[in-house]
Structures are given as structure tokens and as C-alpha cells.
């Protein structure tokens, strides 16, 4: 069943519907299997390990074996910050971001519905992922990208997997409005995170975190927030496992936004249920350069219900956290993903995080998604002759 998160109106799983036709609010899929967690034993480590919790036919899934991503204990960084730190590395998914989890379910649903064209607006990763999964399923794919604001790795993926890539004169929020209008006219099946099936895949990040911790919840989960689907999805997953009796405690959901694109942080700090959009969002973390997040209501509920927190970080803090994670722990992430680490550092410095808290930072996309930002943060390689004496002299300099 699909249900409105505000008025509770119910819809059939086969309905192509993105918002409630009664009150206009966003929707969620209700999926409450009555099973024991023992059924997960000995299954391959992909997100389909938890297939009973996915609202699609498990015999017909479109998958690239997404999920089952590394869960790295980060002692060097953790000790420095005085916390027990784990990093969930979502850049290890097939197209290099967490979006693959949502697209596997979303494209499976598209196939069940029998549509022939799928589409999305994107700051980059959603389009890269959709293009790949649409190719695997043999569907036509249309993506709208904000002109000049998409990191090159992501653009390359969307084009290379054969999507119709359109560069929109405007920002992500405007592109999303346009593609939503096309979807409502029936021209394509929309696979932005307003589609509740996307979040059903992404909730598996929550499943894996508690499974990796031996069926325990961490004290806190920290992640970057853009369109706000992922924080809502992870909270939904954790609550489903809690309701099923698989875990006893719940984590504090902590969302981090860039200073120049922080409508959710502002709403949380002002104790509001709804956001006021940022008209001209701006940040180096282009993945989360979003002024009017569609899942803001779900995200605000997740943060409040879980006794969580929301904070902003500056572009400088993001870039410095990105380098710190890469150089102390060997984990390369794109700028938006580093917002979770930058947020953790700020929370520790501000006394918001308790000593020895067990914290999971979700890092959402791979370093190579945005090669330009990575290269511009480093000094250029020195040009040398392939001469042993010259090389030895340079290496000895350190
Ligand atoms: N991190 C990365 C790397 C992202 O690509 C996104 C969103 C987020 C975090 C934020 O997740 O939107 O669920 O709150 N990227 C979308 C896109 C908007 O089009 O690729 P969210």
C-alpha cells in the first residue's frame, strides 16, 4: 500500500502517483513483512539480502548488485575527535553513489508498471544511476541537469549510458519542477526521490548499518542532506527493523547541509514543520545545491522523532573534511559526502556530540564523481625526466 504521510489517504501499489491527490503531500510505501531476521543469514551481501522489505516482485528485480557497501571503522579520525567512528562508503555502489539502491527498486517498479520512458532532474548522481539502470532494463531515459553545475564524472556517466541529457537553463529546483510537470502529463515515469519506491531501496543503508553493528543501532547517523530523500529513507529503514524487533534502540538522525543551501537546518533551528526555500542555493558541493527539498517534511519528522540534529557547514569546512578523510583514512569522497565529516567535526567542537558516542557517517558518493574539485585542491605534479639521480634528489626533499 502507498500512504500519504500527512492525511493518511491510501493508494494501491500499482497507482502511478507521486503526491497525495487529497492533500498534495508526499507519500510513502508501507511494507511490514512478518519475518525473523534469521532469513537474512547466508545471503549474498547486496541490498537484496533484505528482499522481504522491498515492495517489488523479487523474481524480477533489475539489479547491478548494489548495496553491501563497506562499513569502515575509522580509528585514526575517531580518536582525534573522541568518538567511535564508522564510515559507510556509498561510493562503492555500481555507479559510485547511494542512488543505485533507489534506482534498483525504482526501475524494477517501472518494469512492473510497463512504462517505456523514465526520467529525472538531477544534480548529477541520480541521473548517472538512472541512466545505468534504465540501460540495463532497456528503457528510454531522459534527464534534466542544471546547466554548468554538474560535476564531470556524473555528466560523463549519464551521457555514456545513453540517456537523453538535457542541460536546463536554471537550477535543480527549476529542473525538478519541469520534469515533474512532464511526468504528471504521463510523458515519463518520474524517478526522483518524490517517487516513494526510490526511498524503499535507499532505506537499505539503515538495514546494513544495524546489521553490520551486530543488530544494534549506533548512537548517531550523520549524513548530507539535499533533496532530503536519503535521511528520510534511512530513518524509515531503521524504524522498520525496530518495529520488527530486530533492534532495541534508535539512532539520532543528524542532517548536514551546506551554508548556501540549508532550508532544512533553518526550519529545524526555528522549530518549524515546513521549510522556506532558498531562492538561489549555492555551494561547492553541487550534489546538495538544492533550495526547495521535496522530502523536507519527511526529513524534519525524522530529525525531530529521533531526537536528532541539523547543522550547516561552510564550503571551506567541506573541502577540508574531504581532504582529511582521504588522507587519514584513505576514503575518497565527493564534496557533498564530506559534509557528513565536516558536520561531525563541527558538532564535536560545539559540544553537541558526547564523548565516545558511536557514530556512523554516511559518505554518499565517490571522489571521482567530481575530479575537477579534487584536482584543484591539490598542487600540480612536478614534471621530471625519467632520470634516477633527478628523481632521487626530488624524493629526498620529501
Ligand atoms: N550526497 C550526494 C553525493 C548526492 O548526490 C545527493 C543528492 C545527496 C548527498 C543528498 O541526498 O537528496 O537524498 O538528501 N543528489 C541528488 C541528485 C539530488 O540529483 O543526484 P538527498
PDB file of C-alpha atoms in Angstrom, residues 59-308:
ATOM      1  CA  UNK A  59      11.862 -12.679  -9.001  1.00  0.00           C
ATOM      2  CA  UNK A  60      12.003  -9.774 -11.465  1.00  0.00           C
ATOM      3  CA  UNK A  61      14.443  -7.311  -9.988  1.00  0.00           C
ATOM      4  CA  UNK A  62      16.684  -5.092 -12.115  1.00  0.00           C
ATOM      5  CA  UNK A  63      19.955  -5.094 -10.231  1.00  0.00           C
ATOM      6  CA  UNK A  64      23.658  -4.362 -10.589  1.00  0.00           C
ATOM      7  CA  UNK A  65      24.250  -5.927  -7.157  1.00  0.00           C
ATOM      8  CA  UNK A  66      24.037  -2.585  -5.341  1.00  0.00           C
ATOM      9  CA  UNK A  67      24.380  -2.267  -1.582  1.00  0.00           C
ATOM     10  CA  UNK A  68      26.536  -4.332   0.751  1.00  0.00           C
ATOM     11  CA  UNK A  69      28.909  -1.354   0.766  1.00  0.00           C
ATOM     12  CA  UNK A  70      31.996  -1.099   3.031  1.00  0.00           C
ATOM     13  CA  UNK A  71      31.430  -0.180   6.657  1.00  0.00           C
ATOM     14  CA  UNK A  72      34.850   1.120   7.658  1.00  0.00           C
ATOM     15  CA  UNK A  73      35.884   1.607  11.264  1.00  0.00           C
ATOM     16  CA  UNK A  74      37.891   4.835  11.263  1.00  0.00           C
ATOM     17  CA  UNK A  75      40.013   4.739  14.399  1.00  0.00           C
ATOM     18  CA  UNK A  76      42.536   7.425  13.451  1.00  0.00           C
ATOM     19  CA  UNK A  77      39.896  10.047  12.750  1.00  0.00           C
ATOM     20  CA  UNK A  78      37.661   8.740  15.539  1.00  0.00           C
ATOM     21  CA  UNK A  79      40.387   9.018  18.184  1.00  0.00           C
ATOM     22  CA  UNK A  80      41.203  12.518  17.030  1.00  0.00           C
ATOM     23  CA  UNK A  81      37.564  13.511  17.530  1.00  0.00           C
ATOM     24  CA  UNK A  82      36.932  11.431  20.658  1.00  0.00           C
ATOM     25  CA  UNK A  83      34.221   9.261  19.103  1.00  0.00           C
ATOM     26  CA  UNK A  84      33.776   5.661  17.956  1.00  0.00           C
ATOM     27  CA  UNK A  85      33.569   6.321  14.221  1.00  0.00           C
ATOM     28  CA  UNK A  86      32.365   4.197  11.324  1.00  0.00           C
ATOM     29  CA  UNK A  87      32.049   5.383   7.745  1.00  0.00           C
ATOM     30  CA  UNK A  88      29.502   3.812   5.372  1.00  0.00           C
ATOM     31  CA  UNK A  89      31.109   4.113   1.946  1.00  0.00           C
ATOM     32  CA  UNK A  90      28.305   4.522  -0.582  1.00  0.00           C
ATOM     33  CA  UNK A  91      30.738   5.476  -3.342  1.00  0.00           C
ATOM     34  CA  UNK A  92      31.349   1.724  -3.670  1.00  0.00           C
ATOM     35  CA  UNK A  93      27.970   1.182  -5.316  1.00  0.00           C
ATOM     36  CA  UNK A  94      27.915   0.257  -9.047  1.00  0.00           C
ATOM     37  CA  UNK A  95      27.701   3.844 -10.358  1.00  0.00           C
ATOM     38  CA  UNK A  96      29.506   5.354  -7.364  1.00  0.00           C
ATOM     39  CA  UNK A  97      26.681   6.659  -5.197  1.00  0.00           C
ATOM     40  CA  UNK A  98      23.827   5.551  -2.921  1.00  0.00           C
ATOM     41  CA  UNK A  99      21.331   6.379  -5.672  1.00  0.00           C
ATOM     42  CA  UNK A 100      21.813   2.876  -7.103  1.00  0.00           C
ATOM     43  CA  UNK A 101      19.856   1.378  -4.214  1.00  0.00           C
ATOM     44  CA  UNK A 102      16.844   3.552  -5.034  1.00  0.00           C
ATOM     45  CA  UNK A 103      17.140   3.030  -8.763  1.00  0.00           C
ATOM     46  CA  UNK A 104      17.221  -0.749  -8.466  1.00  0.00           C
ATOM     47  CA  UNK A 105      13.797  -0.671  -6.792  1.00  0.00           C
ATOM     48  CA  UNK A 106      12.571   2.269  -8.899  1.00  0.00           C
ATOM     49  CA  UNK A 107      13.440   0.685 -12.237  1.00  0.00           C
ATOM     50  CA  UNK A 108      12.069  -2.688 -11.117  1.00  0.00           C
ATOM     51  CA  UNK A 109       8.822  -0.860 -10.329  1.00  0.00           C
ATOM     52  CA  UNK A 110       8.925   0.877 -13.730  1.00  0.00           C
ATOM     53  CA  UNK A 111       9.167  -2.554 -15.386  1.00  0.00           C
ATOM     54  CA  UNK A 112       6.254  -3.880 -13.301  1.00  0.00           C
ATOM     55  CA  UNK A 113       4.180  -0.872 -14.373  1.00  0.00           C
ATOM     56  CA  UNK A 114       5.123  -1.450 -18.013  1.00  0.00           C
ATOM     57  CA  UNK A 115       6.337   2.101 -18.734  1.00  0.00           C
ATOM     58  CA  UNK A 116       8.733   2.728 -21.609  1.00  0.00           C
ATOM     59  CA  UNK A 117      10.360   6.026 -20.574  1.00  0.00           C
ATOM     60  CA  UNK A 118      11.825   7.090 -17.247  1.00  0.00           C
ATOM     61  CA  UNK A 119      13.181  10.474 -16.250  1.00  0.00           C
ATOM     62  CA  UNK A 120      14.585  12.652 -13.509  1.00  0.00           C
ATOM     63  CA  UNK A 121      16.044  16.041 -12.731  1.00  0.00           C
ATOM     64  CA  UNK A 122      19.397  15.772 -11.052  1.00  0.00           C
ATOM     65  CA  UNK A 123      22.388  17.477  -9.546  1.00  0.00           C
ATOM     66  CA  UNK A 124      24.272  14.577 -11.191  1.00  0.00           C
ATOM     67  CA  UNK A 125      24.257  11.298  -9.283  1.00  0.00           C
ATOM     68  CA  UNK A 126      20.581  10.482  -9.730  1.00  0.00           C
ATOM     69  CA  UNK A 127      20.966  10.911 -13.487  1.00  0.00           C
ATOM     70  CA  UNK A 128      24.137   8.770 -13.617  1.00  0.00           C
ATOM     71  CA  UNK A 129      22.386   5.990 -11.734  1.00  0.00           C
ATOM     72  CA  UNK A 130      19.090   6.221 -13.601  1.00  0.00           C
ATOM     73  CA  UNK A 131      20.896   6.151 -16.949  1.00  0.00           C
ATOM     74  CA  UNK A 132      22.727   2.939 -15.993  1.00  0.00           C
ATOM     75  CA  UNK A 133      19.684   1.099 -14.599  1.00  0.00           C
ATOM     76  CA  UNK A 134      17.465   2.233 -17.493  1.00  0.00           C
ATOM     77  CA  UNK A 135      20.102   0.854 -19.873  1.00  0.00           C
ATOM     78  CA  UNK A 136      20.104  -2.458 -18.011  1.00  0.00           C
ATOM     79  CA  UNK A 137      16.310  -2.626 -18.229  1.00  0.00           C
ATOM     80  CA  UNK A 138      16.138  -1.437 -21.851  1.00  0.00           C
ATOM     81  CA  UNK A 139      14.108   1.676 -21.054  1.00  0.00           C
ATOM     82  CA  UNK A 140      14.403   5.130 -22.582  1.00  0.00           C
ATOM     83  CA  UNK A 141      15.845   7.641 -20.116  1.00  0.00           C
ATOM     84  CA  UNK A 142      15.500  11.448 -20.102  1.00  0.00           C
ATOM     85  CA  UNK A 143      17.470  13.541 -17.608  1.00  0.00           C
ATOM     86  CA  UNK A 144      17.387  17.274 -16.896  1.00  0.00           C
ATOM     87  CA  UNK A 145      20.568  18.748 -15.435  1.00  0.00           C
ATOM     88  CA  UNK A 146      21.173  22.293 -14.198  1.00  0.00           C
ATOM     89  CA  UNK A 147      23.391  23.851 -16.854  1.00  0.00           C
ATOM     90  CA  UNK A 148      27.084  24.139 -15.942  1.00  0.00           C
ATOM     91  CA  UNK A 149      26.584  22.895 -12.388  1.00  0.00           C
ATOM     92  CA  UNK A 150      27.003  19.135 -12.689  1.00  0.00           C
ATOM     93  CA  UNK A 151      30.340  17.531 -11.791  1.00  0.00           C
ATOM     94  CA  UNK A 152      32.034  15.996 -14.816  1.00  0.00           C
ATOM     95  CA  UNK A 153      32.154  12.362 -13.659  1.00  0.00           C
ATOM     96  CA  UNK A 154      28.387  12.300 -13.264  1.00  0.00           C
ATOM     97  CA  UNK A 155      27.738  14.011 -16.590  1.00  0.00           C
ATOM     98  CA  UNK A 156      30.034  11.514 -18.324  1.00  0.00           C
ATOM     99  CA  UNK A 157      28.091   8.610 -16.811  1.00  0.00           C
ATOM    100  CA  UNK A 158      24.649   9.895 -17.804  1.00  0.00           C
ATOM    101  CA  UNK A 159      25.799  10.524 -21.387  1.00  0.00           C
ATOM    102  CA  UNK A 160      27.780   7.305 -21.712  1.00  0.00           C
ATOM    103  CA  UNK A 161      24.933   5.066 -20.548  1.00  0.00           C
ATOM    104  CA  UNK A 162      22.851   6.537 -23.355  1.00  0.00           C
ATOM    105  CA  UNK A 163      20.372   8.837 -21.608  1.00  0.00           C
ATOM    106  CA  UNK A 164      18.871  11.842 -23.404  1.00  0.00           C
ATOM    107  CA  UNK A 165      20.718  14.504 -21.422  1.00  0.00           C
ATOM    108  CA  UNK A 166      19.195  17.980 -21.442  1.00  0.00           C
ATOM    109  CA  UNK A 167      21.030  20.900 -19.880  1.00  0.00           C
ATOM    110  CA  UNK A 168      18.447  23.200 -18.334  1.00  0.00           C
ATOM    111  CA  UNK A 169      18.996  26.951 -18.029  1.00  0.00           C
ATOM    112  CA  UNK A 170      18.147  27.122 -14.352  1.00  0.00           C
ATOM    113  CA  UNK A 171      18.917  25.383 -11.074  1.00  0.00           C
ATOM    114  CA  UNK A 172      17.977  21.882  -9.848  1.00  0.00           C
ATOM    115  CA  UNK A 173      14.715  23.055  -8.259  1.00  0.00           C
ATOM    116  CA  UNK A 174      13.559  24.519 -11.585  1.00  0.00           C
ATOM    117  CA  UNK A 175      14.596  21.388 -13.481  1.00  0.00           C
ATOM    118  CA  UNK A 176      12.680  19.216 -10.990  1.00  0.00           C
ATOM    119  CA  UNK A 177       9.556  21.325 -11.411  1.00  0.00           C
ATOM    120  CA  UNK A 178       9.781  20.913 -15.196  1.00  0.00           C
ATOM    121  CA  UNK A 179      10.325  17.132 -15.195  1.00  0.00           C
ATOM    122  CA  UNK A 180       7.542  16.681 -12.623  1.00  0.00           C
ATOM    123  CA  UNK A 181       5.155  18.522 -14.961  1.00  0.00           C
ATOM    124  CA  UNK A 182       6.157  16.168 -17.806  1.00  0.00           C
ATOM    125  CA  UNK A 183       5.586  13.153 -15.543  1.00  0.00           C
ATOM    126  CA  UNK A 184       2.156  14.403 -14.498  1.00  0.00           C
ATOM    127  CA  UNK A 185       1.255  14.689 -18.200  1.00  0.00           C
ATOM    128  CA  UNK A 186       2.156  10.987 -18.487  1.00  0.00           C
ATOM    129  CA  UNK A 187       5.172  11.565 -20.756  1.00  0.00           C
ATOM    130  CA  UNK A 188       7.543   9.632 -18.470  1.00  0.00           C
ATOM    131  CA  UNK A 189       7.789   7.771 -15.162  1.00  0.00           C
ATOM    132  CA  UNK A 190       9.466  10.071 -12.635  1.00  0.00           C
ATOM    133  CA  UNK A 191      12.334   8.609 -10.646  1.00  0.00           C
ATOM    134  CA  UNK A 192      13.289  11.484  -8.403  1.00  0.00           C
ATOM    135  CA  UNK A 193      13.009  10.756  -4.707  1.00  0.00           C
ATOM    136  CA  UNK A 194       9.448  12.121  -4.581  1.00  0.00           C
ATOM    137  CA  UNK A 195       8.716   8.674  -6.034  1.00  0.00           C
ATOM    138  CA  UNK A 196       8.321   6.688  -2.806  1.00  0.00           C
ATOM    139  CA  UNK A 197       9.735   3.477  -4.353  1.00  0.00           C
ATOM    140  CA  UNK A 198      13.148   5.146  -4.622  1.00  0.00           C
ATOM    141  CA  UNK A 199      13.292   5.531  -0.849  1.00  0.00           C
ATOM    142  CA  UNK A 200      12.395   1.862  -0.389  1.00  0.00           C
ATOM    143  CA  UNK A 201      15.747   0.963  -1.925  1.00  0.00           C
ATOM    144  CA  UNK A 202      17.680   3.623  -0.042  1.00  0.00           C
ATOM    145  CA  UNK A 203      16.301   2.531   3.326  1.00  0.00           C
ATOM    146  CA  UNK A 204      18.621  -0.485   2.998  1.00  0.00           C
ATOM    147  CA  UNK A 205      21.501   1.786   4.116  1.00  0.00           C
ATOM    148  CA  UNK A 206      19.796   1.786   7.533  1.00  0.00           C
ATOM    149  CA  UNK A 207      19.333  -2.004   7.376  1.00  0.00           C
ATOM    150  CA  UNK A 208      23.009  -2.567   6.619  1.00  0.00           C
ATOM    151  CA  UNK A 209      24.273  -0.219   9.342  1.00  0.00           C
ATOM    152  CA  UNK A 210      22.440  -2.063  12.133  1.00  0.00           C
ATOM    153  CA  UNK A 211      23.222  -5.469  10.603  1.00  0.00           C
ATOM    154  CA  UNK A 212      26.943  -4.513  10.383  1.00  0.00           C
ATOM    155  CA  UNK A 213      26.889  -3.466  14.047  1.00  0.00           C
ATOM    156  CA  UNK A 214      25.558  -6.905  15.087  1.00  0.00           C
ATOM    157  CA  UNK A 215      21.870  -5.894  15.239  1.00  0.00           C
ATOM    158  CA  UNK A 216      22.473  -2.738  17.240  1.00  0.00           C
ATOM    159  CA  UNK A 217      21.754   0.873  16.458  1.00  0.00           C
ATOM    160  CA  UNK A 218      24.627   3.381  16.580  1.00  0.00           C
ATOM    161  CA  UNK A 219      24.092   6.428  18.807  1.00  0.00           C
ATOM    162  CA  UNK A 220      24.005   8.715  15.794  1.00  0.00           C
ATOM    163  CA  UNK A 221      23.900   8.636  11.988  1.00  0.00           C
ATOM    164  CA  UNK A 222      25.234  11.717  10.206  1.00  0.00           C
ATOM    165  CA  UNK A 223      24.662  12.383   6.508  1.00  0.00           C
ATOM    166  CA  UNK A 224      24.499  15.171   3.943  1.00  0.00           C
ATOM    167  CA  UNK A 225      21.031  16.426   3.057  1.00  0.00           C
ATOM    168  CA  UNK A 226      19.997  17.818  -0.323  1.00  0.00           C
ATOM    169  CA  UNK A 227      16.555  16.902  -1.639  1.00  0.00           C
ATOM    170  CA  UNK A 228      16.105  15.136   1.725  1.00  0.00           C
ATOM    171  CA  UNK A 229      15.110  11.701   0.452  1.00  0.00           C
ATOM    172  CA  UNK A 230      18.043   9.787   1.874  1.00  0.00           C
ATOM    173  CA  UNK A 231      17.765  10.859   5.517  1.00  0.00           C
ATOM    174  CA  UNK A 232      14.039  10.044   5.337  1.00  0.00           C
ATOM    175  CA  UNK A 233      14.763   6.660   3.768  1.00  0.00           C
ATOM    176  CA  UNK A 234      17.430   5.621   6.282  1.00  0.00           C
ATOM    177  CA  UNK A 235      15.152   6.575   9.185  1.00  0.00           C
ATOM    178  CA  UNK A 236      12.310   4.583   7.614  1.00  0.00           C
ATOM    179  CA  UNK A 237      14.565   1.524   7.300  1.00  0.00           C
ATOM    180  CA  UNK A 238      15.802   1.764  10.859  1.00  0.00           C
ATOM    181  CA  UNK A 239      12.250   2.143  12.172  1.00  0.00           C
ATOM    182  CA  UNK A 240      11.072  -0.871  10.159  1.00  0.00           C
ATOM    183  CA  UNK A 241      13.799  -3.030  11.733  1.00  0.00           C
ATOM    184  CA  UNK A 242      12.942  -1.585  15.147  1.00  0.00           C
ATOM    185  CA  UNK A 243       9.232  -2.344  14.661  1.00  0.00           C
ATOM    186  CA  UNK A 244      10.131  -5.856  13.529  1.00  0.00           C
ATOM    187  CA  UNK A 245      12.001  -6.318  16.826  1.00  0.00           C
ATOM    188  CA  UNK A 246      15.440  -6.693  15.183  1.00  0.00           C
ATOM    189  CA  UNK A 247      16.993  -3.800  17.184  1.00  0.00           C
ATOM    190  CA  UNK A 248      16.196  -2.206  20.540  1.00  0.00           C
ATOM    191  CA  UNK A 249      17.478   1.340  20.248  1.00  0.00           C
ATOM    192  CA  UNK A 250      17.225   4.088  17.669  1.00  0.00           C
ATOM    193  CA  UNK A 251      19.904   6.496  16.399  1.00  0.00           C
ATOM    194  CA  UNK A 252      19.805  10.291  16.430  1.00  0.00           C
ATOM    195  CA  UNK A 253      19.396  11.251  12.768  1.00  0.00           C
ATOM    196  CA  UNK A 254      21.699  14.167  12.055  1.00  0.00           C
ATOM    197  CA  UNK A 255      21.413  16.054   8.769  1.00  0.00           C
ATOM    198  CA  UNK A 256      24.098  18.342   7.399  1.00  0.00           C
ATOM    199  CA  UNK A 257      23.530  20.982   4.725  1.00  0.00           C
ATOM    200  CA  UNK A 258      25.849  23.454   3.030  1.00  0.00           C
ATOM    201  CA  UNK A 259      25.520  27.003   4.377  1.00  0.00           C
ATOM    202  CA  UNK A 260      24.334  28.273   0.990  1.00  0.00           C
ATOM    203  CA  UNK A 261      21.579  25.641   0.632  1.00  0.00           C
ATOM    204  CA  UNK A 262      20.206  24.976   4.107  1.00  0.00           C
ATOM    205  CA  UNK A 263      16.406  25.302   4.249  1.00  0.00           C
ATOM    206  CA  UNK A 264      16.001  22.219   6.454  1.00  0.00           C
ATOM    207  CA  UNK A 265      18.586  23.292   9.016  1.00  0.00           C
ATOM    208  CA  UNK A 266      16.882  26.680   9.184  1.00  0.00           C
ATOM    209  CA  UNK A 267      13.444  25.092   9.709  1.00  0.00           C
ATOM    210  CA  UNK A 268      14.769  22.768  12.441  1.00  0.00           C
ATOM    211  CA  UNK A 269      16.534  25.608  14.254  1.00  0.00           C
ATOM    212  CA  UNK A 270      13.391  27.760  14.075  1.00  0.00           C
ATOM    213  CA  UNK A 271      11.240  24.810  15.173  1.00  0.00           C
ATOM    214  CA  UNK A 272       9.119  24.892  12.004  1.00  0.00           C
ATOM    215  CA  UNK A 273       7.426  21.940  10.304  1.00  0.00           C
ATOM    216  CA  UNK A 274       7.892  23.384   6.823  1.00  0.00           C
ATOM    217  CA  UNK A 275      10.804  24.969   5.028  1.00  0.00           C
ATOM    218  CA  UNK A 276      11.131  28.348   3.374  1.00  0.00           C
ATOM    219  CA  UNK A 277      13.062  27.652   0.145  1.00  0.00           C
ATOM    220  CA  UNK A 278      16.499  29.146  -0.559  1.00  0.00           C
ATOM    221  CA  UNK A 279      15.893  31.012  -3.849  1.00  0.00           C
ATOM    222  CA  UNK A 280      19.486  30.902  -5.113  1.00  0.00           C
ATOM    223  CA  UNK A 281      21.197  27.929  -3.495  1.00  0.00           C
ATOM    224  CA  UNK A 282      24.993  27.932  -3.857  1.00  0.00           C
ATOM    225  CA  UNK A 283      27.749  25.585  -2.691  1.00  0.00           C
ATOM    226  CA  UNK A 284      30.869  23.829  -3.927  1.00  0.00           C
ATOM    227  CA  UNK A 285      29.057  20.596  -3.011  1.00  0.00           C
ATOM    228  CA  UNK A 286      26.966  20.708  -6.200  1.00  0.00           C
ATOM    229  CA  UNK A 287      25.189  17.428  -5.339  1.00  0.00           C
ATOM    230  CA  UNK A 288      23.348  19.176  -2.500  1.00  0.00           C
ATOM    231  CA  UNK A 289      22.896  22.558  -4.185  1.00  0.00           C
ATOM    232  CA  UNK A 290      19.125  22.438  -3.618  1.00  0.00           C
ATOM    233  CA  UNK A 291      16.870  25.219  -2.326  1.00  0.00           C
ATOM    234  CA  UNK A 292      13.458  23.521  -2.078  1.00  0.00           C
ATOM    235  CA  UNK A 293      13.906  19.875  -0.995  1.00  0.00           C
ATOM    236  CA  UNK A 294      10.831  17.806  -1.901  1.00  0.00           C
ATOM    237  CA  UNK A 295      11.157  15.422   1.046  1.00  0.00           C
ATOM    238  CA  UNK A 296      11.719  18.188   3.601  1.00  0.00           C
ATOM    239  CA  UNK A 297       8.665  17.219   5.645  1.00  0.00           C
ATOM    240  CA  UNK A 298       9.821  13.613   5.998  1.00  0.00           C
ATOM    241  CA  UNK A 299      13.350  14.772   6.861  1.00  0.00           C
ATOM    242  CA  UNK A 300      12.164  17.206   9.518  1.00  0.00           C
ATOM    243  CA  UNK A 301       9.994  14.451  11.021  1.00  0.00           C
ATOM    244  CA  UNK A 302      12.968  12.046  11.023  1.00  0.00           C
ATOM    245  CA  UNK A 303      15.232  14.542  12.787  1.00  0.00           C
ATOM    246  CA  UNK A 304      12.605  15.511  15.371  1.00  0.00           C
ATOM    247  CA  UNK A 305      11.293  11.985  16.050  1.00  0.00           C
ATOM    248  CA  UNK A 306      14.811  10.644  16.532  1.00  0.00           C
ATOM    249  CA  UNK A 307      15.878  13.478  18.825  1.00  0.00           C
ATOM    250  CA  UNK A 308      18.450  14.285  16.170  1.00  0.00           C
TER     251      UNK A 308
END
